[in-house]
Coordinates of C-alpha atoms (C1' of nucleotides) in Angstrom, one line a residue:
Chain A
X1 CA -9.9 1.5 32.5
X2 CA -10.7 4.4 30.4
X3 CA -14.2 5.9 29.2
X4 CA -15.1 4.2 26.1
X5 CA -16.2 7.2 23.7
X6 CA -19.7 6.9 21.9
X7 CA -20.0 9.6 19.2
X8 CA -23.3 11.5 19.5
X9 CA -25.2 10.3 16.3
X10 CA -25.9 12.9 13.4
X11 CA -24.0 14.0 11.1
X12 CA -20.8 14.7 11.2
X13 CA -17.9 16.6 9.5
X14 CA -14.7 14.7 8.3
X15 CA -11.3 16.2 8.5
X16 CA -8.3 15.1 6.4
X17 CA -4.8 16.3 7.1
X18 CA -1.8 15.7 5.3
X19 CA 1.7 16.8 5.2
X20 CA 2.8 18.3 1.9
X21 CA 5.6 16.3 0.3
X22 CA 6.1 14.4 3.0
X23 CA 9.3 12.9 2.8
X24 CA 10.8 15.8 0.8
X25 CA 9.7 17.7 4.0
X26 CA 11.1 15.2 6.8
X27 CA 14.5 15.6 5.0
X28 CA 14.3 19.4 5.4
X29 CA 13.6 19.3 8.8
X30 CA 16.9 18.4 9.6
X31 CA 19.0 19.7 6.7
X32 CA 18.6 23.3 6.2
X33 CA 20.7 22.9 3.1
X34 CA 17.9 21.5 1.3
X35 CA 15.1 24.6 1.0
X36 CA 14.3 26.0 -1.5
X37 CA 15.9 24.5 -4.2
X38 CA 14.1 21.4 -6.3
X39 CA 14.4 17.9 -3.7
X40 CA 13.8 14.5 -4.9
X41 CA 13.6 11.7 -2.6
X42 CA 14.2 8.2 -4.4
X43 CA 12.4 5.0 -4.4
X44 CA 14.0 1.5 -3.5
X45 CA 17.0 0.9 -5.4
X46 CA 17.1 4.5 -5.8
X47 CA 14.6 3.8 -8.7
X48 CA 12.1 6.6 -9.7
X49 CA 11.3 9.8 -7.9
X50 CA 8.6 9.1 -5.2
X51 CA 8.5 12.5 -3.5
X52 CA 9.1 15.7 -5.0
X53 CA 9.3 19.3 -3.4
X54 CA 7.6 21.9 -5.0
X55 CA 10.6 23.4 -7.1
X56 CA 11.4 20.0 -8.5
X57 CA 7.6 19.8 -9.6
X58 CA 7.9 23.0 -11.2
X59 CA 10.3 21.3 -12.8
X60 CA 8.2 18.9 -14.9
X61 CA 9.7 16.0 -12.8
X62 CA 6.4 13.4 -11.9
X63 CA 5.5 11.4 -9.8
X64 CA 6.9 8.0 -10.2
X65 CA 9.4 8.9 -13.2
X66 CA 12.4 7.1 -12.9
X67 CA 15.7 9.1 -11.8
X68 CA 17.7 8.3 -14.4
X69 CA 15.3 10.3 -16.7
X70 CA 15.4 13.0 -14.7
X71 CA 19.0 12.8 -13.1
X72 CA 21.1 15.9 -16.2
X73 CA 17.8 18.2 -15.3
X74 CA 18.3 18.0 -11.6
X75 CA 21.6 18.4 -11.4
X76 CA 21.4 21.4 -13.9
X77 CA 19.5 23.6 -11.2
X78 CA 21.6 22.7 -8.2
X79 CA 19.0 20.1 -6.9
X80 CA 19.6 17.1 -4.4
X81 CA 18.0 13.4 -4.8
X82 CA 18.3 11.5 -1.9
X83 CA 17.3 7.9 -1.1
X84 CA 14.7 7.1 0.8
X85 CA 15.0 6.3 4.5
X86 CA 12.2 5.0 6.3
X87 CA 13.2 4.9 9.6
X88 CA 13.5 8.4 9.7
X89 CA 10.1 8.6 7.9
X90 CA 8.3 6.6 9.9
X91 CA 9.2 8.4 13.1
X92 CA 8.1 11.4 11.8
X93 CA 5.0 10.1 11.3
X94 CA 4.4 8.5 14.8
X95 CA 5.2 11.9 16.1
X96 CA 2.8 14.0 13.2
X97 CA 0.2 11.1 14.2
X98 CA 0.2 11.8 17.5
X99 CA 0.1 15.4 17.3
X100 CA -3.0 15.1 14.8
X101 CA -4.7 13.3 17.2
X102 CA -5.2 15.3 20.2
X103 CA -7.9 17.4 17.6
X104 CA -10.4 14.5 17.8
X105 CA -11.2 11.5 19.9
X106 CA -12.1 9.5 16.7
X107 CA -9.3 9.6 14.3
X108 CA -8.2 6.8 11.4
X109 CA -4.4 7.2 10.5
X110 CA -4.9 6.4 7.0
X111 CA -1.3 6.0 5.6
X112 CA 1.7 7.8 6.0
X113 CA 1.3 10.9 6.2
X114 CA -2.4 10.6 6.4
X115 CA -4.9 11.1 8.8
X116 CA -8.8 11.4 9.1
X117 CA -10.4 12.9 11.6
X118 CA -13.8 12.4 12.5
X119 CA -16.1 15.8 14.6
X120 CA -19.4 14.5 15.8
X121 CA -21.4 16.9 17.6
X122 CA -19.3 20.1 17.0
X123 CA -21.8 22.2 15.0
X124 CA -20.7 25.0 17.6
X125 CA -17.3 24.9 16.6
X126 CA -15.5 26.5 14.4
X127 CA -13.7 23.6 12.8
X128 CA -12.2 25.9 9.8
X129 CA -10.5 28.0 13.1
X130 CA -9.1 24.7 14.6
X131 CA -7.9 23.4 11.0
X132 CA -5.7 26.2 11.1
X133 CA -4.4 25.9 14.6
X134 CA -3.7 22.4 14.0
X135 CA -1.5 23.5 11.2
X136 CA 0.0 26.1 13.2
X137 CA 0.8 23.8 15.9
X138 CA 2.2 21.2 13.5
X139 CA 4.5 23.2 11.7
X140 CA 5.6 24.6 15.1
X141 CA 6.0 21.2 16.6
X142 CA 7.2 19.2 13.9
X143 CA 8.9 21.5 11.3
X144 CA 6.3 19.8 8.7
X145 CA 3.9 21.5 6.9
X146 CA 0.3 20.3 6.5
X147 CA -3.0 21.0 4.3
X148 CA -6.5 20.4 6.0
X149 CA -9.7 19.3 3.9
X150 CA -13.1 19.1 5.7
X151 CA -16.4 18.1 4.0
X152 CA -19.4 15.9 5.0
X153 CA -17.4 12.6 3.8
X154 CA -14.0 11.2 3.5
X155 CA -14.3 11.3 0.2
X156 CA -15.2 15.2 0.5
X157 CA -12.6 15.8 2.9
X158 CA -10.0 14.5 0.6
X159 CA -11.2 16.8 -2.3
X160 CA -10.8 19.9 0.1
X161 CA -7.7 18.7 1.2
X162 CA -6.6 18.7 -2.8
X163 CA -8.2 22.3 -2.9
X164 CA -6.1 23.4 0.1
X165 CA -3.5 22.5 -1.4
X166 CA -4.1 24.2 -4.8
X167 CA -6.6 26.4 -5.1
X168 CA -5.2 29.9 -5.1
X169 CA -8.8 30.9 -2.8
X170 CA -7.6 28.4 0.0
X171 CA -3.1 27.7 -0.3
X172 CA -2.4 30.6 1.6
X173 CA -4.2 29.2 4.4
X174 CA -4.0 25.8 3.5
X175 CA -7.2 24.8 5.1
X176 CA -10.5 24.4 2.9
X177 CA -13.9 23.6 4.3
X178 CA -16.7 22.5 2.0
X179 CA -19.2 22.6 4.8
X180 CA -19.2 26.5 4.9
X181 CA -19.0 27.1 1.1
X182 CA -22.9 27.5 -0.1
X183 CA -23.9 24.8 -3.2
X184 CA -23.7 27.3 -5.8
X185 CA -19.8 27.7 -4.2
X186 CA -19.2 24.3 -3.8
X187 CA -20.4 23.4 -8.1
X188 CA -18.2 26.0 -8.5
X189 CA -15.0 24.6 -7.1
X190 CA -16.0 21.0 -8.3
X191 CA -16.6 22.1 -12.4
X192 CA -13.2 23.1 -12.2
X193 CA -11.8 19.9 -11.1
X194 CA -11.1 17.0 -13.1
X195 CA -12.5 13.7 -12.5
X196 CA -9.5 12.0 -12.0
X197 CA -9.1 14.7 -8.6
X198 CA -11.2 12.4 -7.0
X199 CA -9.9 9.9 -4.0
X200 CA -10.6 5.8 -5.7
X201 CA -10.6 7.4 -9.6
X202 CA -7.3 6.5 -11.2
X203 CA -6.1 6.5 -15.2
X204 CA -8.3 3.8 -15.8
X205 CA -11.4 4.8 -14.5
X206 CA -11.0 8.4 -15.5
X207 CA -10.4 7.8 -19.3
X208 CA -13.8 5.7 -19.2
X209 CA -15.7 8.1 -17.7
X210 CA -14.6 11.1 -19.8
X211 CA -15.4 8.7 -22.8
X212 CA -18.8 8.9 -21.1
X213 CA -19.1 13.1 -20.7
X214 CA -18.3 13.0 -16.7
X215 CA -14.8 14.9 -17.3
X216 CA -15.4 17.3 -14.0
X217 CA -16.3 16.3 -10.2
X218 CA -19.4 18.2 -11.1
X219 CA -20.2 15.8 -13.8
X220 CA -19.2 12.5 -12.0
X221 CA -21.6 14.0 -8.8
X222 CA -25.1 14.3 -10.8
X223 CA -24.2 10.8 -12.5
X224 CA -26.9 8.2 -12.2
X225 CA -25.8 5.7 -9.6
X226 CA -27.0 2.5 -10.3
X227 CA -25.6 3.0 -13.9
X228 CA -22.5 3.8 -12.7
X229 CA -22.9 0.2 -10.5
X230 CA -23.7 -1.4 -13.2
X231 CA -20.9 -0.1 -16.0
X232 CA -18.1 0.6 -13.4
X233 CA -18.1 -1.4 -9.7
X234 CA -19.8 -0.5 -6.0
X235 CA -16.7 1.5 -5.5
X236 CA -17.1 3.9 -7.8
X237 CA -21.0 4.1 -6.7
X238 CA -20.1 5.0 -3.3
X239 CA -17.8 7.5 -4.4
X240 CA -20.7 8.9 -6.3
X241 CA -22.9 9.1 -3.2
X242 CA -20.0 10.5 -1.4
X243 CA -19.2 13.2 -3.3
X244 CA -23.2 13.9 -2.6
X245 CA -22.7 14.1 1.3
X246 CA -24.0 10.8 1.7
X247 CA -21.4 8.8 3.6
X248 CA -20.4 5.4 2.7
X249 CA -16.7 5.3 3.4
X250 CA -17.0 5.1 7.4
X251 CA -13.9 5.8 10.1
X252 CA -11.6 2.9 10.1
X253 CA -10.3 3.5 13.9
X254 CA -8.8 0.6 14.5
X255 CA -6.8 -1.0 11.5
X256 CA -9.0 -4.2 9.9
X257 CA -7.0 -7.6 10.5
X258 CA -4.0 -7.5 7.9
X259 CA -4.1 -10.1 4.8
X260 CA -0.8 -10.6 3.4
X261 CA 2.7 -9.5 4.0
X262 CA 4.9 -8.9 1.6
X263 CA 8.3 -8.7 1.3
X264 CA 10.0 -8.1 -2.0
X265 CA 13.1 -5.9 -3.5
X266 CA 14.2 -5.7 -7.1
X267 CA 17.8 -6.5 -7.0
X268 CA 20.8 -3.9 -7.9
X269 CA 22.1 -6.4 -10.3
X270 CA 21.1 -8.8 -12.5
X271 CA 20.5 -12.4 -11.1
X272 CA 20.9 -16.1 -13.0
X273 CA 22.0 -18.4 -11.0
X274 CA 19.2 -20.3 -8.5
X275 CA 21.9 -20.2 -5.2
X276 CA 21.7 -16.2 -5.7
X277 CA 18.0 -16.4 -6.1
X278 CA 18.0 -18.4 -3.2
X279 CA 19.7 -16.0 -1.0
X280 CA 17.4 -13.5 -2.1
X281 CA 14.1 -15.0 -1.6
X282 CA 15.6 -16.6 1.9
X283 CA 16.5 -13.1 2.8
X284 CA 12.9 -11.8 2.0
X285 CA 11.1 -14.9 3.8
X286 CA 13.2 -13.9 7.2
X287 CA 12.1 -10.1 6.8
X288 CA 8.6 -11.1 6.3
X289 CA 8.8 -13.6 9.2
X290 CA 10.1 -10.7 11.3
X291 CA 7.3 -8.5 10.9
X292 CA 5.0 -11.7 11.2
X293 CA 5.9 -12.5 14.8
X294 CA 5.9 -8.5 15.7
X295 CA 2.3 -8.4 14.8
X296 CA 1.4 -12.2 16.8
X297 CA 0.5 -13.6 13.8
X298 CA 0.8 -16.6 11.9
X299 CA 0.9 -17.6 8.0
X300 CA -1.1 -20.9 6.3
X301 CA 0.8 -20.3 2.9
X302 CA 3.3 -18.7 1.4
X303 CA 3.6 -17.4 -1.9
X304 CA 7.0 -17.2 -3.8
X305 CA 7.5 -15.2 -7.0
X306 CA 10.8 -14.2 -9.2
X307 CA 10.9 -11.9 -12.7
X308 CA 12.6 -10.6 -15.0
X309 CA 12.7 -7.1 -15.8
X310 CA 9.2 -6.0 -17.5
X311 CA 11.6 -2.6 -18.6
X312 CA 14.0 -5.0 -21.6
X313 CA 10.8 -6.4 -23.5
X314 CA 13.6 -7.9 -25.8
X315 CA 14.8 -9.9 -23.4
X316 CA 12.8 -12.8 -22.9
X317 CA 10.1 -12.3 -19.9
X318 CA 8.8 -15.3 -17.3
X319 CA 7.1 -14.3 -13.6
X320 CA 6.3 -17.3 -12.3
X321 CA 4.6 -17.9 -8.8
X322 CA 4.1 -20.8 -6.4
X323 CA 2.0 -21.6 -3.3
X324 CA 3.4 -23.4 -0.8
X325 CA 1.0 -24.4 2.0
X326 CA 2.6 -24.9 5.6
X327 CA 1.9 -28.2 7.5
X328 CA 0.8 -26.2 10.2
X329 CA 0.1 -22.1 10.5
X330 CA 3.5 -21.2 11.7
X331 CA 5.3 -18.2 12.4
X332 CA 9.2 -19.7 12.5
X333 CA 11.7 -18.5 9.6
X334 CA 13.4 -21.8 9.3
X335 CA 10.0 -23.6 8.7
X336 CA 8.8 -20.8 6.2
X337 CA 12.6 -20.9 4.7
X338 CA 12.7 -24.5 3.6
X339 CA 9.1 -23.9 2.5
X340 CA 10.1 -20.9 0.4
X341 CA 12.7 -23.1 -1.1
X342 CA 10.3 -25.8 -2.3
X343 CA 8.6 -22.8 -4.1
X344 CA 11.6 -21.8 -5.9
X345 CA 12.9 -24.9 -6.5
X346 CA 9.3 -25.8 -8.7
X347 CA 9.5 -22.5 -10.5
X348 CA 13.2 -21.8 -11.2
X349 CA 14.6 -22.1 -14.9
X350 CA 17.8 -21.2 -15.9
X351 CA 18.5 -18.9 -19.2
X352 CA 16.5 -16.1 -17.6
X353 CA 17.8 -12.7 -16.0
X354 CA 15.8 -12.3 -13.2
X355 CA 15.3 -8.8 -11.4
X356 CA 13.3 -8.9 -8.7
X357 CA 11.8 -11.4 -6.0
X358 CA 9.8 -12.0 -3.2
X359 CA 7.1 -13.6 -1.3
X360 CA 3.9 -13.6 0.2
X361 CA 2.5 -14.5 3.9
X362 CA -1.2 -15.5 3.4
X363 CA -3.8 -17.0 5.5
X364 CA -2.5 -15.0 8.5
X365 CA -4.1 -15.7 11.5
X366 CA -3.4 -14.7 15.5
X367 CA -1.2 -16.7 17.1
X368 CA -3.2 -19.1 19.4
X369 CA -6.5 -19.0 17.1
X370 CA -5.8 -21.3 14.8
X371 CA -8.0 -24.2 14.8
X372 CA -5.7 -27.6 14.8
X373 CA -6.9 -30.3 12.2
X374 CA -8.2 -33.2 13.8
X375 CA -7.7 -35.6 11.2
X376 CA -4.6 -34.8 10.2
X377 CA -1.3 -36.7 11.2
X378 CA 0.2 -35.5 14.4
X379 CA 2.3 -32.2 13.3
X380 CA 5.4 -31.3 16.1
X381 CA 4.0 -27.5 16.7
X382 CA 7.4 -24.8 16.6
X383 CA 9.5 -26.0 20.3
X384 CA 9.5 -23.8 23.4
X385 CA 13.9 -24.0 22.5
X386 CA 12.5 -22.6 18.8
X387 CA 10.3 -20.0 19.9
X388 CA 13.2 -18.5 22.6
X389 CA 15.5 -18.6 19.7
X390 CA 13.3 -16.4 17.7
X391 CA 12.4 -14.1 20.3
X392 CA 16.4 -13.7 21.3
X393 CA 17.4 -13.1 17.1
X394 CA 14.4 -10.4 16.9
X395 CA 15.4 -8.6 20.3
X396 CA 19.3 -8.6 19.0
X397 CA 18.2 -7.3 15.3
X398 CA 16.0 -5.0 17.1
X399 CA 18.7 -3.7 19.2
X400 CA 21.2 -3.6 16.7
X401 CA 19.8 -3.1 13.6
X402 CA 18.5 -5.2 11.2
X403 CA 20.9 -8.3 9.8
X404 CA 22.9 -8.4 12.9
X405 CA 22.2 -12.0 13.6
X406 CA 20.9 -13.8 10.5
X407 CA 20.6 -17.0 8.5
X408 CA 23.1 -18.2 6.4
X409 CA 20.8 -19.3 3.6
X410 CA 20.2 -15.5 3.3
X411 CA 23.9 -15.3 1.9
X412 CA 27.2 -13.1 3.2
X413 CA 28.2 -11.1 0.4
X414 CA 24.7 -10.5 -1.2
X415 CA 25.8 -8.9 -4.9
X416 CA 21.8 -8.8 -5.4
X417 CA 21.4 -5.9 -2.3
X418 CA 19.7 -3.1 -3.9
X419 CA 21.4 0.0 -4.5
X420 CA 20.8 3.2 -1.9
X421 CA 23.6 5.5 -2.6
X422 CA 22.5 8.5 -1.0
X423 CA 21.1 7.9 2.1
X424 CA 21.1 10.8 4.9
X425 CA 21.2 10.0 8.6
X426 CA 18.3 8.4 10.8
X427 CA 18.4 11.6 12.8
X428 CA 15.8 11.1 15.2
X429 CA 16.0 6.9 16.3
X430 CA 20.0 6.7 16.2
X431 CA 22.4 7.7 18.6
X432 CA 24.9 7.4 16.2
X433 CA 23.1 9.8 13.6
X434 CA 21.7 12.5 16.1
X435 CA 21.7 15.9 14.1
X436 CA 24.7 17.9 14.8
X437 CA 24.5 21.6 15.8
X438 CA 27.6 24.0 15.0
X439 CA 30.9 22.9 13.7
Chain B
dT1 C1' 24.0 1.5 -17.4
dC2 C1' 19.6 3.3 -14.9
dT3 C1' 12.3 2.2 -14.2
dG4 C1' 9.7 0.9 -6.1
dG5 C1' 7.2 -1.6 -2.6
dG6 C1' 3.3 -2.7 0.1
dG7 C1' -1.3 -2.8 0.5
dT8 C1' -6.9 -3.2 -0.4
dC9 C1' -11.2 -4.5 -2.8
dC10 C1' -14.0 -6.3 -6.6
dT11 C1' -15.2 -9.4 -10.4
dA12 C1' -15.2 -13.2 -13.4
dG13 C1' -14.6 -17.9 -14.2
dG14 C1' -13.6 -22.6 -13.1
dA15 C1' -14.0 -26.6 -9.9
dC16 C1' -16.7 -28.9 -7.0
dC17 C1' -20.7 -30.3 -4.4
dC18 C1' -25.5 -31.6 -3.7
Chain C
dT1 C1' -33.3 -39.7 -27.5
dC2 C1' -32.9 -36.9 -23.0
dT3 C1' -27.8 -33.9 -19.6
dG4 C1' -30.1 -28.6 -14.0
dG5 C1' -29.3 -25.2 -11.1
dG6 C1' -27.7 -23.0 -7.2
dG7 C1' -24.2 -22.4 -3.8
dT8 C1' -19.4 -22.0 -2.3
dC9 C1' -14.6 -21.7 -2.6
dC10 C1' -10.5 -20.6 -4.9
dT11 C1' -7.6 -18.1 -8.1
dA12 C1' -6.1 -14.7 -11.4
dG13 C1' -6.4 -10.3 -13.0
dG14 C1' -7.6 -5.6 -12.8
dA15 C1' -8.5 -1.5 -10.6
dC16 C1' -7.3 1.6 -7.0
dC17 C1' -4.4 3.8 -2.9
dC18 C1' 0.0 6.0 -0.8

DNA sequence: TCTGGGGTCCTAGGACCC
DNA sequence: TCTGGGGTCCTAGGACCC
């Protein structure tokens, strides 16, 4: 058994560490090809641009703007848009994780590319010193670079993260800590931010509040808490008290119990009919059930939802949802597949171009705790044979990619797949893919 | 032609119960 | 004639995040 670890109480200093561009940067890692010119790296259906590099934001391309917009510009100054590969992604991020890690016992992997760390007990450390051997070591490691924020809260650390990143005083180094700056620094640095810099302040929130004078972080920090309560949520109060060094937001080190899972695509082509739909939303449930199992839990409901596209306003529109509860919390595609069904059977209409669909796992619950109902008529629970089954389809997908085995209902020739026409190689998880080294 | 996916939390309002 | 109030649960919608 290992030593549980008790932080010392007192304060603390939080640490956030990012990678910049993060999947912009994976990609380079392994394609020398792609520095130094402007990157994209696509969304789903190679939609809208979801990671830039740094030439393609000098650019003018945003975050989020869709590729097509963007596509004559691109290709005008030699640039590269790739579609996004997860699987390369994600091991990256295992590995950065990891990495990250060995700087603090108490560390929340926050998304990503993501991480907080938590030092308790460190005042004789030099914490801005091992921010930038952590980068160091990182870059080395990994190939991926990183900025480091530290402040008294997460919500501090995240805005010297931002200035690390930006701030002409700290990019060189890429490691800002507010805890060294004096006050009088610190209001300096925050009058020159705008209030929408701040972690939990979106579009929204930010065009209220500059209605209200609080355009700068220096603003928003004096701000009256209880009126902000009152006029905005408890969020935004605790962001308030954050940015004051009083810490609200505490170190989420082990992940809180997931509530949903969703799985949901927008298609590559147009959909009418409800057998294509069908095929779709069967395809979604069994992905969904996948990732149910792999995490030992079970769903009480599931939600089904179809659309058309929100993007041809002349067209006409319809979303529709249903909720389908299960007989009994289950974790077995073919039970959650008829049940999807049902859904789309109640809300499918013809005459509609649909674009997208999905569902939703709700009520999720660990295998095993689920309380039986005593009242209600005897339900057969999933069979021993059933469960094997399962376990044998996921071990096969796992081994051999996803949709080796699958259900018919989820359809052979699939027209609705989504497009993902510029996929690079899953260099570090395939054998197939390895990177290749000379000619 | 072409516009992502997967999450969380909070609030308001209605149904229902006692 | 006269028609409460408080609590809980659920859902939809809105805000935010990466």
């Amino acid at each position: 058994m290992t030593t549980p670890f008790f932080p010392p109480p007192g304060p603390a200093t939080f640490a956030l560490v990012d990678a910049n561009n993060f999947y912009v940067s994976c990609e380079r890692v392994f394609a020398p090809r792609l520095r130094d010119r402007p990157v994209v790296v696509l969304s789903n259906n190679d939609g809208c641009c979801v990671a830039r590099s740094e030439e393609a934001k000098a650019l003018g391309i945003t975050m989020g703007q869709p590729f097509f917009a963007v596509r004559a510009l691109l290709e005008q100054h030699q640039g590269v848009a790739l579609s996004s590969n997860y699987t390369l992604y994600a091991d990256m991020s295992r590995r950065l994780m990891t990495l990250i890690g060995q700087y603090s016992p108490e560390q929340e992997i926050y998304s990503i590319d993501e991480s907080f760390l938590r030092f308790s007990g460190c005042d004789h450390w030099d914490l801005t010193q091992r921010g930038r051997e952590l980068r160091a070591r990182v870059l080395q490691g990994l190939g991926l670079p990183v900025g480091v924020g530290l402040g008294a809260t997460k919500t501090l650390a995240k805005l010297a993260n931002r200035l690390a990143k930006q701030h002409p005083d700290f990019r060189g180094e890429g490691v800002c800590n507010l805890q060294e700056l004096t006050p009088a620094q610190q209001a300096g640095y925050f009058a020159g931010l705008a209030v929408e810099a701040v972690w939990g302040i979106g579009r929204q929130w930010s065009a209220r509040l500059q209605q209200q004078g609080l355009a700068t972080v220096a603003h928003l920090m004096r701000a009256d808490v209880p009126t902000i309560q009152r006029q905005f949520s408890v969020v935004l109060a605790k962001t308030v008290m954050e940015l004051n060094g009083i810490s609200c937001l505490p170190l989420e080190e082990a992940p809180p119990p997931r509530q949903q899972i969703i799985a949901s695509r927008s298609f590559g082509q147009v959909v009418t009919t409800f057998d294509l739909l069908s095929e779709a939303v069967a395809s979604h449930t069994a992905r969904a059930a996948v990732k149910l199992r792999k995490e030992g839990l079970q769903a009480g409901l599931i939600q089904v939802f179809i659309a058309t596209n929100p993007f041809k306003p002349e067209a006409p529109q319809y979303h529709p949802g249903a909720t389908v509860p299960l007989s009994i919390p289950t974790a077995d595609t073919t039970r959650l597949l008829r049940a999807a069904r049902v859904g789309l059977r109640h809300i499918y209409r013809e005459g509609y171009e649909y674009k997208k669909a999905g569902v939703i796992l709700l009520d999720l619950a660990p295998v095993g705790a689920v309380t039986g109902d005593l009242f209600a008529p005897p339900q057969r629970a999933t069979s021993a044979r059933q469960a094997q089954l399962l376990a044998v389809m996921d071990d096969i997908n796992r081994r051999w990619g996803r949709g080796t085995v699958r259900y018919l209902a989820e359809g052979l020739a699939q027209p609705w797949q989504m497009r993902r026409g510029r996929m690079t190689p899953r260099y570090t998880t395939c054998w197939d893919e390895l990177p290749q080294a000379g000619g």
